[in-house]
Coordinates of C-alpha atoms in Angstrom, one line a residue:
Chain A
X148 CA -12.7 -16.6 19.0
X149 CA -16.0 -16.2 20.5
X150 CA -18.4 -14.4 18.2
X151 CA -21.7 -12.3 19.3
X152 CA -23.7 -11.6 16.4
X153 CA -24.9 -8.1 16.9
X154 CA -27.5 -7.6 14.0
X155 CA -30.8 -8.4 16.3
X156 CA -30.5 -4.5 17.4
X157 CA -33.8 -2.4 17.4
X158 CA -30.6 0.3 16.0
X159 CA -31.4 -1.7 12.6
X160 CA -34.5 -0.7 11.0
X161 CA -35.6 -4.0 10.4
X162 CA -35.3 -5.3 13.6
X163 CA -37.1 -1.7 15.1
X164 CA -39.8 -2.8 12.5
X165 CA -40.1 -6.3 13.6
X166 CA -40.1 -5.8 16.9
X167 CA -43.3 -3.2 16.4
X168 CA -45.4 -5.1 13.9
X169 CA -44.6 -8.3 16.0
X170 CA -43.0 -10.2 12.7
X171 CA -41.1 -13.2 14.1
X172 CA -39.7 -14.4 10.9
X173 CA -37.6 -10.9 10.4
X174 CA -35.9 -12.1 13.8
X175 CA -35.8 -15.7 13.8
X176 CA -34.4 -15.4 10.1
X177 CA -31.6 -13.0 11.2
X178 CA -30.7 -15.9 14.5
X179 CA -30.3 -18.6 12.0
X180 CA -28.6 -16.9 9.9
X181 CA -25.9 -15.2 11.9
X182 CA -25.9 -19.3 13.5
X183 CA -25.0 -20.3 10.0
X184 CA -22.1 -17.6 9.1
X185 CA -20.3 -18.7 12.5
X186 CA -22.0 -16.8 15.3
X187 CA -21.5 -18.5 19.1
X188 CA -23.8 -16.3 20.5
X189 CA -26.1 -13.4 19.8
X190 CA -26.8 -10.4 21.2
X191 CA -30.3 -9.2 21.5
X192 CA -31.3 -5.4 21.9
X193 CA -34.7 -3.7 22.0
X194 CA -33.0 -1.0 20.6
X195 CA -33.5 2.5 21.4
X196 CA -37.1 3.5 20.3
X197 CA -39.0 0.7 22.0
X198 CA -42.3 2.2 23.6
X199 CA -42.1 -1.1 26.1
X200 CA -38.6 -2.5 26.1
X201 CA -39.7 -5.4 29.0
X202 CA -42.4 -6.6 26.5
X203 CA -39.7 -6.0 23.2
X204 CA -37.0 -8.2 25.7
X205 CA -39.6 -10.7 26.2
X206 CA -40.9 -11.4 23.0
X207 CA -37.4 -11.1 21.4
X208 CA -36.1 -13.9 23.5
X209 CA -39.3 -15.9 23.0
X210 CA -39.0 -15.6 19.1
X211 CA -35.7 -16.5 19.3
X212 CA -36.2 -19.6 21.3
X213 CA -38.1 -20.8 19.0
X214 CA -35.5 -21.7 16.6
X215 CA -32.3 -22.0 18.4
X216 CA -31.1 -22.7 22.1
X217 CA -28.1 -20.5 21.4
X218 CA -26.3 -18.3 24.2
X219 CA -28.0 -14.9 23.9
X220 CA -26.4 -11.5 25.2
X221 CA -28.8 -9.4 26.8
X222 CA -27.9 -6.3 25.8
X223 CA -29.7 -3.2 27.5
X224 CA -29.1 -1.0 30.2
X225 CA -32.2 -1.2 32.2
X226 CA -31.8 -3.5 35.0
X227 CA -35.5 -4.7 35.1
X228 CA -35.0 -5.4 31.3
X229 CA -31.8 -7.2 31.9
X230 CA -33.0 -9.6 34.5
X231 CA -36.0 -10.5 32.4
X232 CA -34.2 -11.4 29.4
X233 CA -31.5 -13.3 31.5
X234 CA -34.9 -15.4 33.6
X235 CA -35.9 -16.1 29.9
X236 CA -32.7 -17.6 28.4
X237 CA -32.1 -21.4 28.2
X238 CA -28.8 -21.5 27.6
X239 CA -26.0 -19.7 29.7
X240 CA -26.7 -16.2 29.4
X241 CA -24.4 -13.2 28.9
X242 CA -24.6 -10.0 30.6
X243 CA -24.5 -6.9 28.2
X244 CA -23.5 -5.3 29.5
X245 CA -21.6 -3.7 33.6
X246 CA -19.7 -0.6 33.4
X247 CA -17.6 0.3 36.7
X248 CA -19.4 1.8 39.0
X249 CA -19.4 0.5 42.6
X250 CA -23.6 0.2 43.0
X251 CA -23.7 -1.7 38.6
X252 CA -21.1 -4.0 39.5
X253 CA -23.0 -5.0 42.6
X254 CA -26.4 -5.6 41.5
X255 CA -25.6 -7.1 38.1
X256 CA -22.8 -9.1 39.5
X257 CA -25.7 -10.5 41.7
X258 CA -27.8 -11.3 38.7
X259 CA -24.8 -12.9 37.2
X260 CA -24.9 -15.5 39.9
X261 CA -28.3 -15.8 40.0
X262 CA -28.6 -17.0 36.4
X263 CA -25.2 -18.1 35.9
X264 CA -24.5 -15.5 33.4
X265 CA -21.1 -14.5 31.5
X266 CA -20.4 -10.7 32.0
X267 CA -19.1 -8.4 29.7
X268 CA -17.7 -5.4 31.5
X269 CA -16.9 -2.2 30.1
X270 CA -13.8 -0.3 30.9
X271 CA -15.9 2.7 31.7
X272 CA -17.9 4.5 34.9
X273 CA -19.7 7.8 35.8
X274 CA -16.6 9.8 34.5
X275 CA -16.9 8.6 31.4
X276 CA -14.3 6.2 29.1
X277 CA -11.0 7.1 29.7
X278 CA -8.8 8.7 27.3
X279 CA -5.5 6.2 27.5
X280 CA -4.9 2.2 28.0
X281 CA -3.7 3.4 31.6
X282 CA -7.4 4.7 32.5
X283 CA -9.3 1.5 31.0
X284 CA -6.6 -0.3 33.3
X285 CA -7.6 1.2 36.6
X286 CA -11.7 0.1 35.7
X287 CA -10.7 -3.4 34.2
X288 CA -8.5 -4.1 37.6
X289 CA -11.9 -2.7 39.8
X290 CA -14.0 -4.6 37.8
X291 CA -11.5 -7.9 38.2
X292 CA -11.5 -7.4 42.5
X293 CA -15.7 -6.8 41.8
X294 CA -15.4 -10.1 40.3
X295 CA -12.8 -12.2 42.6
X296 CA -15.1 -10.3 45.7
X297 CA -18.5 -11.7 44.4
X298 CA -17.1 -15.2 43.6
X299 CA -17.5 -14.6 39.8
X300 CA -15.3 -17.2 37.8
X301 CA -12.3 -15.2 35.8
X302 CA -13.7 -17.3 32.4
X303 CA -17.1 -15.3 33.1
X304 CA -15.8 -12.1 32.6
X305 CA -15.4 -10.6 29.1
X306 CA -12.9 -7.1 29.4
X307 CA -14.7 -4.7 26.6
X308 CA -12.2 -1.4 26.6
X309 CA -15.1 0.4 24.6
X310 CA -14.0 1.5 21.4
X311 CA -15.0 4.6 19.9
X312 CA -15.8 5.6 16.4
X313 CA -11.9 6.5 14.8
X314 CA -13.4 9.2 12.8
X315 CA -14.1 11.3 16.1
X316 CA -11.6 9.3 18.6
X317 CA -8.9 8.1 16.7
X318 CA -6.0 8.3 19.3
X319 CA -8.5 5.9 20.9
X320 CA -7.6 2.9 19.1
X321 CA -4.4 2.5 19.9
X322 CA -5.2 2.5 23.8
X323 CA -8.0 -0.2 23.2
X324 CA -5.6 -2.1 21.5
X325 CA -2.9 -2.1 24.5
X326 CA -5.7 -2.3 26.8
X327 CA -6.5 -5.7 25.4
X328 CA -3.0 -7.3 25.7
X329 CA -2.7 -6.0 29.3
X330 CA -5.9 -7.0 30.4
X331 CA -4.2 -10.6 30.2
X332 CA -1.6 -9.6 33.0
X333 CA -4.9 -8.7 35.4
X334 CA -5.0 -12.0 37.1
X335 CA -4.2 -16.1 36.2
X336 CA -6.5 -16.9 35.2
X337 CA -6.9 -13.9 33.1
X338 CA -10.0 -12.4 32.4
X339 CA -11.1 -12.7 28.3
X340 CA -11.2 -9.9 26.3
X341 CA -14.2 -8.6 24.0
X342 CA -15.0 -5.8 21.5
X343 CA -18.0 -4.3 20.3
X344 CA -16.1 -4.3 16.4
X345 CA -18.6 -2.1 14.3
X346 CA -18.2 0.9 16.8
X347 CA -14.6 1.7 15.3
X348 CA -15.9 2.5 12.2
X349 CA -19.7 4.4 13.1
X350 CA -19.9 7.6 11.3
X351 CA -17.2 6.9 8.7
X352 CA -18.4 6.8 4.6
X353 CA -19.9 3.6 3.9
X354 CA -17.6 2.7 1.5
X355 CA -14.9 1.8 4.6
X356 CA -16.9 0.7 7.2
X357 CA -16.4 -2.8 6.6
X358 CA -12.4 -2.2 5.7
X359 CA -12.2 -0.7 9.0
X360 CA -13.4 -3.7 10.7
X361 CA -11.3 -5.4 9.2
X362 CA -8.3 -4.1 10.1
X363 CA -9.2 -3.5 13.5
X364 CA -10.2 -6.8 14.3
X365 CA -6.7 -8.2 13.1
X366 CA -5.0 -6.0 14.9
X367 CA -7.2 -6.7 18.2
X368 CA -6.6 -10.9 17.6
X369 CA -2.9 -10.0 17.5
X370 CA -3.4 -8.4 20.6
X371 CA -5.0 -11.6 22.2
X372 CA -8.9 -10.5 21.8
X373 CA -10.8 -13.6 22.7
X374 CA -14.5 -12.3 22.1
X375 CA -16.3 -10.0 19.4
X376 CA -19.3 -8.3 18.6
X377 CA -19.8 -8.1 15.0
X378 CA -21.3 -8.4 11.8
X379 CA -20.8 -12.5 11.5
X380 CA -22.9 -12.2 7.8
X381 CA -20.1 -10.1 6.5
X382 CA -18.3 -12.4 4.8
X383 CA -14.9 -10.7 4.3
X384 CA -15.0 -9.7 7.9
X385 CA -15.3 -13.4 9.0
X386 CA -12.4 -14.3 6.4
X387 CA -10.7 -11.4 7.8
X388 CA -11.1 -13.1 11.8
X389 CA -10.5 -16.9 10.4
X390 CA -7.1 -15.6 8.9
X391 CA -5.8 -13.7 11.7
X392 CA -6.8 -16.6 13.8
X393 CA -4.8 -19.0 11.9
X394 CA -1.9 -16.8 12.1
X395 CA -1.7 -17.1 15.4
X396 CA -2.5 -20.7 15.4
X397 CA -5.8 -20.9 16.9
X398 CA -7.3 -22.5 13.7
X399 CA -4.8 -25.2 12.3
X400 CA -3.6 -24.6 8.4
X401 CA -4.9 -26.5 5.5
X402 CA -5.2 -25.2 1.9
X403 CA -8.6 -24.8 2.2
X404 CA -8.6 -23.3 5.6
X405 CA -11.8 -21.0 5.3
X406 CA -14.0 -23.7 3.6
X407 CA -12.8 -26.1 6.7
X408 CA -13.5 -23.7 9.2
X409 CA -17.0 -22.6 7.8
X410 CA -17.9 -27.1 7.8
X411 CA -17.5 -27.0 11.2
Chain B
X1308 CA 5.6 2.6 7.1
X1309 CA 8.4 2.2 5.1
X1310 CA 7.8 0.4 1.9
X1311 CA 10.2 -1.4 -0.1
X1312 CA 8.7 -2.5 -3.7
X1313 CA 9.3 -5.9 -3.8
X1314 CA 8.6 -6.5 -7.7
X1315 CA 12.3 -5.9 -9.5
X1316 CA 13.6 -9.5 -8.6
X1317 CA 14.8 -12.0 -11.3
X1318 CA 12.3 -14.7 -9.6
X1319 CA 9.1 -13.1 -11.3
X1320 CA 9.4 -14.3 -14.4
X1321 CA 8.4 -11.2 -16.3
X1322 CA 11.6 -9.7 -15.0
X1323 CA 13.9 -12.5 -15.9
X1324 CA 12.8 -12.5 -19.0
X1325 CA 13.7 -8.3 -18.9
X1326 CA 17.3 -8.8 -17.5
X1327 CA 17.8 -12.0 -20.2
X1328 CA 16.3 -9.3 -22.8
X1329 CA 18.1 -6.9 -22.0
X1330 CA 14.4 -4.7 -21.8
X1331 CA 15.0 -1.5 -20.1
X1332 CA 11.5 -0.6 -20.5
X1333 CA 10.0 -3.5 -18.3
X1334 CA 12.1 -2.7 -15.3
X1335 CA 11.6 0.9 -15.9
X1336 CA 7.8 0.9 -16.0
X1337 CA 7.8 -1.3 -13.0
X1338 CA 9.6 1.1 -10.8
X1339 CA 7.7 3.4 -12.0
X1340 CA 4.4 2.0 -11.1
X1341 CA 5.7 0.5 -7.5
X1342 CA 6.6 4.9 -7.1
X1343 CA 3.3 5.5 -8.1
X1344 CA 1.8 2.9 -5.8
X1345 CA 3.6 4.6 -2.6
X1346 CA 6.5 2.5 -2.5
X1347 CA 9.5 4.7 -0.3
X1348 CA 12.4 2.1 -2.0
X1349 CA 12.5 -0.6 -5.0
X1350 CA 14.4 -4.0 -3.8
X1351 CA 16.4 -5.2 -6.5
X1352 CA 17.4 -8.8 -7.0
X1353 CA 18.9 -10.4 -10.4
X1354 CA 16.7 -13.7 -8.9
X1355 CA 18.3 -17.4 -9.0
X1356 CA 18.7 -18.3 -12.4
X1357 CA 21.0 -15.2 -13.6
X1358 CA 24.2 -16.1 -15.5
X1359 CA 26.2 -13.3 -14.5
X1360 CA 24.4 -11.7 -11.2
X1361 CA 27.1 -8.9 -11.3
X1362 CA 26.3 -7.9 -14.8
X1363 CA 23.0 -8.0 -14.4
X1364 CA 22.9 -6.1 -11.0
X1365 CA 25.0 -3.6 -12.8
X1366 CA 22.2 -3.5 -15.8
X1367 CA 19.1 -3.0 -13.1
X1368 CA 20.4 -0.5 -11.1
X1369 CA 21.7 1.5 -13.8
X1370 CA 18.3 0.9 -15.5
X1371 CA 16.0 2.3 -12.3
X1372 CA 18.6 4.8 -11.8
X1373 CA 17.7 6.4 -15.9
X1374 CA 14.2 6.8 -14.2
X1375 CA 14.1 7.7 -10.8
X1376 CA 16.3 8.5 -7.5
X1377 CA 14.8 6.5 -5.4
X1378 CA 16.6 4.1 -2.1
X1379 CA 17.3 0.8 -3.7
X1380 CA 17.8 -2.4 -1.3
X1381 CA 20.5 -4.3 -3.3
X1382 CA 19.2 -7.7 -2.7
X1383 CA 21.9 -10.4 -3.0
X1384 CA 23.6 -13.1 -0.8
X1385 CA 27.2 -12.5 -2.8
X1386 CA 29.2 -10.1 -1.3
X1387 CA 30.5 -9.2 -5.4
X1388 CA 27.2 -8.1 -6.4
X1389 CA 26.4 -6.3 -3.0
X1390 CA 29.4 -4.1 -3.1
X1391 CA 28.4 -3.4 -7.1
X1392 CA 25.2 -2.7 -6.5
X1393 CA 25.8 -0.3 -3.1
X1394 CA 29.3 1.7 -5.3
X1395 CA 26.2 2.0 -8.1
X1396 CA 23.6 3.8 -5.8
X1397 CA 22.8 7.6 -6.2
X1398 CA 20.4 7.5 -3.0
X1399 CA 20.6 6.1 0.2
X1400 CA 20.9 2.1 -0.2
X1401 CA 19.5 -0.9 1.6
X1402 CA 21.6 -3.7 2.6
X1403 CA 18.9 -6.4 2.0
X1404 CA 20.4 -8.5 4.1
X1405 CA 22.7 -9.8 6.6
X1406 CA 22.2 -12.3 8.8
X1407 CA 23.5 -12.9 12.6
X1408 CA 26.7 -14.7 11.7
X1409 CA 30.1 -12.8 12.9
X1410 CA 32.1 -12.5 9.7
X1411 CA 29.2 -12.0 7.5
X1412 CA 28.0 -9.1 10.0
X1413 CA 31.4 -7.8 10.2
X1414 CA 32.0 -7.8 6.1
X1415 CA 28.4 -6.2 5.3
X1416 CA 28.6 -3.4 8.2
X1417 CA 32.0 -2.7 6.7
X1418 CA 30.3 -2.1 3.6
X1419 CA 27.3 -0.3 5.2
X1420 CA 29.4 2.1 6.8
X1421 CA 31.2 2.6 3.3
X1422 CA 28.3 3.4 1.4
X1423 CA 26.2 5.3 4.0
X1424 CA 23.7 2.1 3.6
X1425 CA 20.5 1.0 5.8
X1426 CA 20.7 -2.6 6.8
X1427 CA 17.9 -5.2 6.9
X1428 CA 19.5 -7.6 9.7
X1429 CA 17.9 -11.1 9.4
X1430 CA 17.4 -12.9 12.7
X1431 CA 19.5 -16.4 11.5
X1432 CA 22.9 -17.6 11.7
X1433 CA 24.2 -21.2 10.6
X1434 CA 22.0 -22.9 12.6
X1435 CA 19.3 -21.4 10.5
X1436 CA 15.4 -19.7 11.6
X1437 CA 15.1 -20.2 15.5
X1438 CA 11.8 -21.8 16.0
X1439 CA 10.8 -19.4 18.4
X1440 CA 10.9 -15.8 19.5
X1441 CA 13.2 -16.2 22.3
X1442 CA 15.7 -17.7 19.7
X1443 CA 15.0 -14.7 17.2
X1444 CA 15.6 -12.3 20.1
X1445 CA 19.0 -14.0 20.8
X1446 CA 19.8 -13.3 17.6
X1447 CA 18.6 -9.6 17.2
X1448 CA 20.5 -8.8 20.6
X1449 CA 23.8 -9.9 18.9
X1450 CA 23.0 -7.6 15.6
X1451 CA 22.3 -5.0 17.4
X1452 CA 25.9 -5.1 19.8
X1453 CA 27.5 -5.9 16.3
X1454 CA 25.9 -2.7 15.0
X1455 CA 26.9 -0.6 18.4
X1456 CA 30.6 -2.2 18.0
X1457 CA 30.9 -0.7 14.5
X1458 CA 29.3 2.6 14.7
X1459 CA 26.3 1.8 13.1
X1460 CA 23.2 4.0 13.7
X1461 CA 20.2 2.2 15.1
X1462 CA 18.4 4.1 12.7
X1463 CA 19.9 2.6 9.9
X1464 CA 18.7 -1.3 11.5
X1465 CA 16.1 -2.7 10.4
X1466 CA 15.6 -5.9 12.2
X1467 CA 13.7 -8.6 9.8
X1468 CA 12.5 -11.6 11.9
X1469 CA 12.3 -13.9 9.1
X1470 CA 8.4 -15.4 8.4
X1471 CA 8.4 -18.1 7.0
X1472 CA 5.2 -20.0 4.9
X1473 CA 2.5 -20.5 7.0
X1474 CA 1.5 -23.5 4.6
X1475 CA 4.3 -25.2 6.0
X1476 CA 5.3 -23.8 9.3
X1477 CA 2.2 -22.2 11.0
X1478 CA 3.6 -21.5 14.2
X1479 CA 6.3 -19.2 13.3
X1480 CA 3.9 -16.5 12.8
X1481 CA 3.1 -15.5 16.1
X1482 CA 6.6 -15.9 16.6
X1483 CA 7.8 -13.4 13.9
X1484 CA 5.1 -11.1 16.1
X1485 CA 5.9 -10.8 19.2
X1486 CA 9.5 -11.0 18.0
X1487 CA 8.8 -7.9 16.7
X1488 CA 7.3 -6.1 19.2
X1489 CA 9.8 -7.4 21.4
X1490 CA 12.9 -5.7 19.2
X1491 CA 11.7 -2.3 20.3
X1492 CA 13.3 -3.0 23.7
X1493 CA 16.4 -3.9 22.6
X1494 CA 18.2 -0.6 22.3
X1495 CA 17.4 3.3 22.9
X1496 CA 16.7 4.5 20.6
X1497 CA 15.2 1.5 19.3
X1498 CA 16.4 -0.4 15.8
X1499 CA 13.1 -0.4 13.3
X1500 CA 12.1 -3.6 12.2
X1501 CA 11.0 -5.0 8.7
X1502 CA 8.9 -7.7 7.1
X1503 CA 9.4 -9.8 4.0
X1504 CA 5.8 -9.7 3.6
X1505 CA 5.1 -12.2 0.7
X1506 CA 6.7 -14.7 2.2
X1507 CA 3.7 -15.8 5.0
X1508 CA 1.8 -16.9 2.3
X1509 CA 4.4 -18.2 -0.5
X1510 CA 2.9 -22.1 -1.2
X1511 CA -0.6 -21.2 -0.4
X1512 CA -3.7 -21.3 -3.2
X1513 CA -3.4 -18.3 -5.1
X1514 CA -7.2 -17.2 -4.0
X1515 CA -5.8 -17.1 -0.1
X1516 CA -2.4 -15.1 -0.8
X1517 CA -3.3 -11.4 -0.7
X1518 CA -6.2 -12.0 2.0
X1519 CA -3.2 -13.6 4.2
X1520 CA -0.5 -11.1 3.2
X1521 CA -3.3 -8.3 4.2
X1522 CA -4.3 -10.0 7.9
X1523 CA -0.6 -10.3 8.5
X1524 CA 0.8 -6.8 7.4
X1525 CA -2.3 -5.7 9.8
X1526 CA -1.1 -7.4 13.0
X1527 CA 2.5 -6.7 12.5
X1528 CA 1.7 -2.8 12.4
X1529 CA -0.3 -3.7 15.8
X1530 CA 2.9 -5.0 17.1
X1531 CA 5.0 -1.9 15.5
X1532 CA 6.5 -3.0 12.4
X1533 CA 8.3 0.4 10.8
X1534 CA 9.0 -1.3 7.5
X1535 CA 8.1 -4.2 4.8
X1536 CA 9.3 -5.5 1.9
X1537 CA 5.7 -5.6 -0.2
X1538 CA 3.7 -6.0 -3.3
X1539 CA 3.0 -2.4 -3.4
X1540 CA 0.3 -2.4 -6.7
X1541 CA -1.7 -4.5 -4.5
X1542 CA -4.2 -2.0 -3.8
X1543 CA -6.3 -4.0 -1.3
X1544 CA -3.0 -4.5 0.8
X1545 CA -2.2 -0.8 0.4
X1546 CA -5.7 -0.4 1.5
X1547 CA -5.0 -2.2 5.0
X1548 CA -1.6 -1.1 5.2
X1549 CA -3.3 2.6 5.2
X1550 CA -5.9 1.8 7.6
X1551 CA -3.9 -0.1 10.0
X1552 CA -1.3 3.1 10.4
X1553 CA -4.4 5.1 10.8
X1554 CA -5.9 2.9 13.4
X1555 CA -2.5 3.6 15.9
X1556 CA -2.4 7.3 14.5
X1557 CA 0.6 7.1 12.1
X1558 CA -1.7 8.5 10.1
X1559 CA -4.5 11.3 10.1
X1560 CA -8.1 10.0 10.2
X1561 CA -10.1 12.5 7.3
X1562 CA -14.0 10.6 5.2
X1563 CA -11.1 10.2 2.4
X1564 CA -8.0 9.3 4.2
X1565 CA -7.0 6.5 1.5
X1566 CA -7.6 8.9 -0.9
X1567 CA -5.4 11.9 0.8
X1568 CA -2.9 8.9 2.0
X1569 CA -2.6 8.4 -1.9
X1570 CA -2.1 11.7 -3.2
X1571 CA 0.4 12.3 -1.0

């Protein structure tokens, strides 16, 4: 499994606080630490309140840099934003993230050449995300001719059939969770498959958010889900994703399975 | 989901002790408690080390029975003790189990259809657990012609494909997965399947068991599983088994859904 660390969000209030007082320790303790519960990668959002998101993107990558040469998913919707963070990463970059519409997949496609970027692509375009596994279909096989068209490697692109909060969208889930094991049949290679976890559970009580995510993300690995956006510091949550990976052998059994997988 | 208590069985020592004692109130209580926990049946085994397993079937069932109405799954490989057990029954029995070879099929369908009894249908014959899902499959596709030839409802199956301890044989588990997604296609309408839950984690360090049983029990109700055989009082598992149905919609999302789940 390919983890995205998803806590350096400006959503958070102490990343929105970091980012305007200028407090690089705030962020460069949240990389390492994320690094140190498991994460592969980490995404990086200005979040939604930045007065300038270019100079946010900039001196979040910069900050970051200065601890860690980790992937970083550049996570914002603005292009100009996008293709600054990407010109600023070191290591391979990932795109986050291309919904699918015609002119997005085109331009950031473009961008994913030009800096040899991963992609994750959202099942989604200007009619919204579709209500059924059948609707995310249709946009994941666009996406997967976008791809094959613009010479963009199969392993590059990350399927994300957007998940919605189950307290407002709950016959959602199930469709995501079909939509992930039939992604697999899109081409050979297949393209991988990613969730952003934490959204299945927005707006439910506290007390069950992390339960949620839980659950979900078992039942997404035993649908084949090779990628995740998620919490990596909570701890049940990441025993939760080394078990299920072990039960479909992608981590090898000993007795002391989570200790061995947490020493590598 | 269809839960089965798994705790009235003669291998927990507590209950060996009860059938040796002759101590009504142990079992009793125990039913009780699995009821109270959600369970929809009790299995009820006399375990390995009983004297006289026919006598002792005899005692448990008409111990539960002084409490409650509920399904029992007569759990036994002697034929004796299963037709005791099933003539005993006020409610519905459980046939827990039968396994894919002819004359044992033919003897405990006989007995099915003479005590109106479900059927948990193990995927092995003499040759034992197939390694892999194909060879379960092979298996399931001759119980369910069995069950046709005799005039058994499919909604009386329930297809178990045997998981076996991950401790010692790892890759079965994605086996016993797809195997059960796969059983769905077998007939229409489609036999259920079942789980002997406990058993993925049987041999592995105490700390582990629950957290694997929970993972598990999550990705088999990704994959459809109607039914498992379960440690009901463990709440944490209930708690995922709850929020696994509600994540494909067998149950209604509400802020307190464990909580309205439970006072059901």
């Amino acid at each position: 499994m390919f983890i995205i660390g998803e806590r350096i969000n400006g959503m958070f209030k102490d990343v929105a606080k970091a980012i305007k007082e200028k407090d690089k320790s705030v962020i460069q303790d949240l990389a390492l630490k994320q690094i140190s519960c498991g994460a592969n990668a980490l995404d990086v959002n200005v979040g939604p309140a930045s007065a300038n998101p270019k100079e946010a993107m900039e001196w979040l990558v910069k900050t970051i840099k200065e601890v860690t040469d980790i992937s970083l998913a550049i996570d914002t919707t603005k292009q100009d934003v996008m293709e600054l963070g990407l010109s600023l990463c070191k290591s391979k970059p990932i795109i986050n993230s291309v919904n699918a519409n015609e002119e997005k997949m085109k331009t950031l496609f473009g961008l994913a050449k030009k800096y040899n970027a991963s992609i994750i692509g959202l099942t989604m375009d200007k009619s919204g995300i579709p209500k059924d596994s059948e609707g995310r279909m249709e946009l994941a096989m666009k996406m997967v001719a976008s791809c094959v068209e613009c010479g963009i490697d199969m392993a590059d692109l990350y399927l994300d059939a957007v998940i919605l909060p189950v307290n407002v969208a709950q016959p959602h889930a199930k469709e995501v969770l079909k939509t992930i094991r039939d992604s697999k049949l899109l081409a050979d290679p297949s393209p991988k498959t990613v969730l952003g976890l934490s959204n299945v559970s927005q707006g439910s009580p506290a007390q069950y958010k992390s339960l949620i995510n839980r659950v979900f993300l078992a039942m997404a690995i035993a649908n084949g889900l090779d990628a995740a956006i998620l919490d990596v510091t909570d701890k049940e949550l990441m025993d939760t994703l080394i078990t299920a990976e072990l039960l479909v052998e992608k981590q090898l059994y000993c007795n002391s399975y989570l200790e061995a997988y947490r020493k590598k």
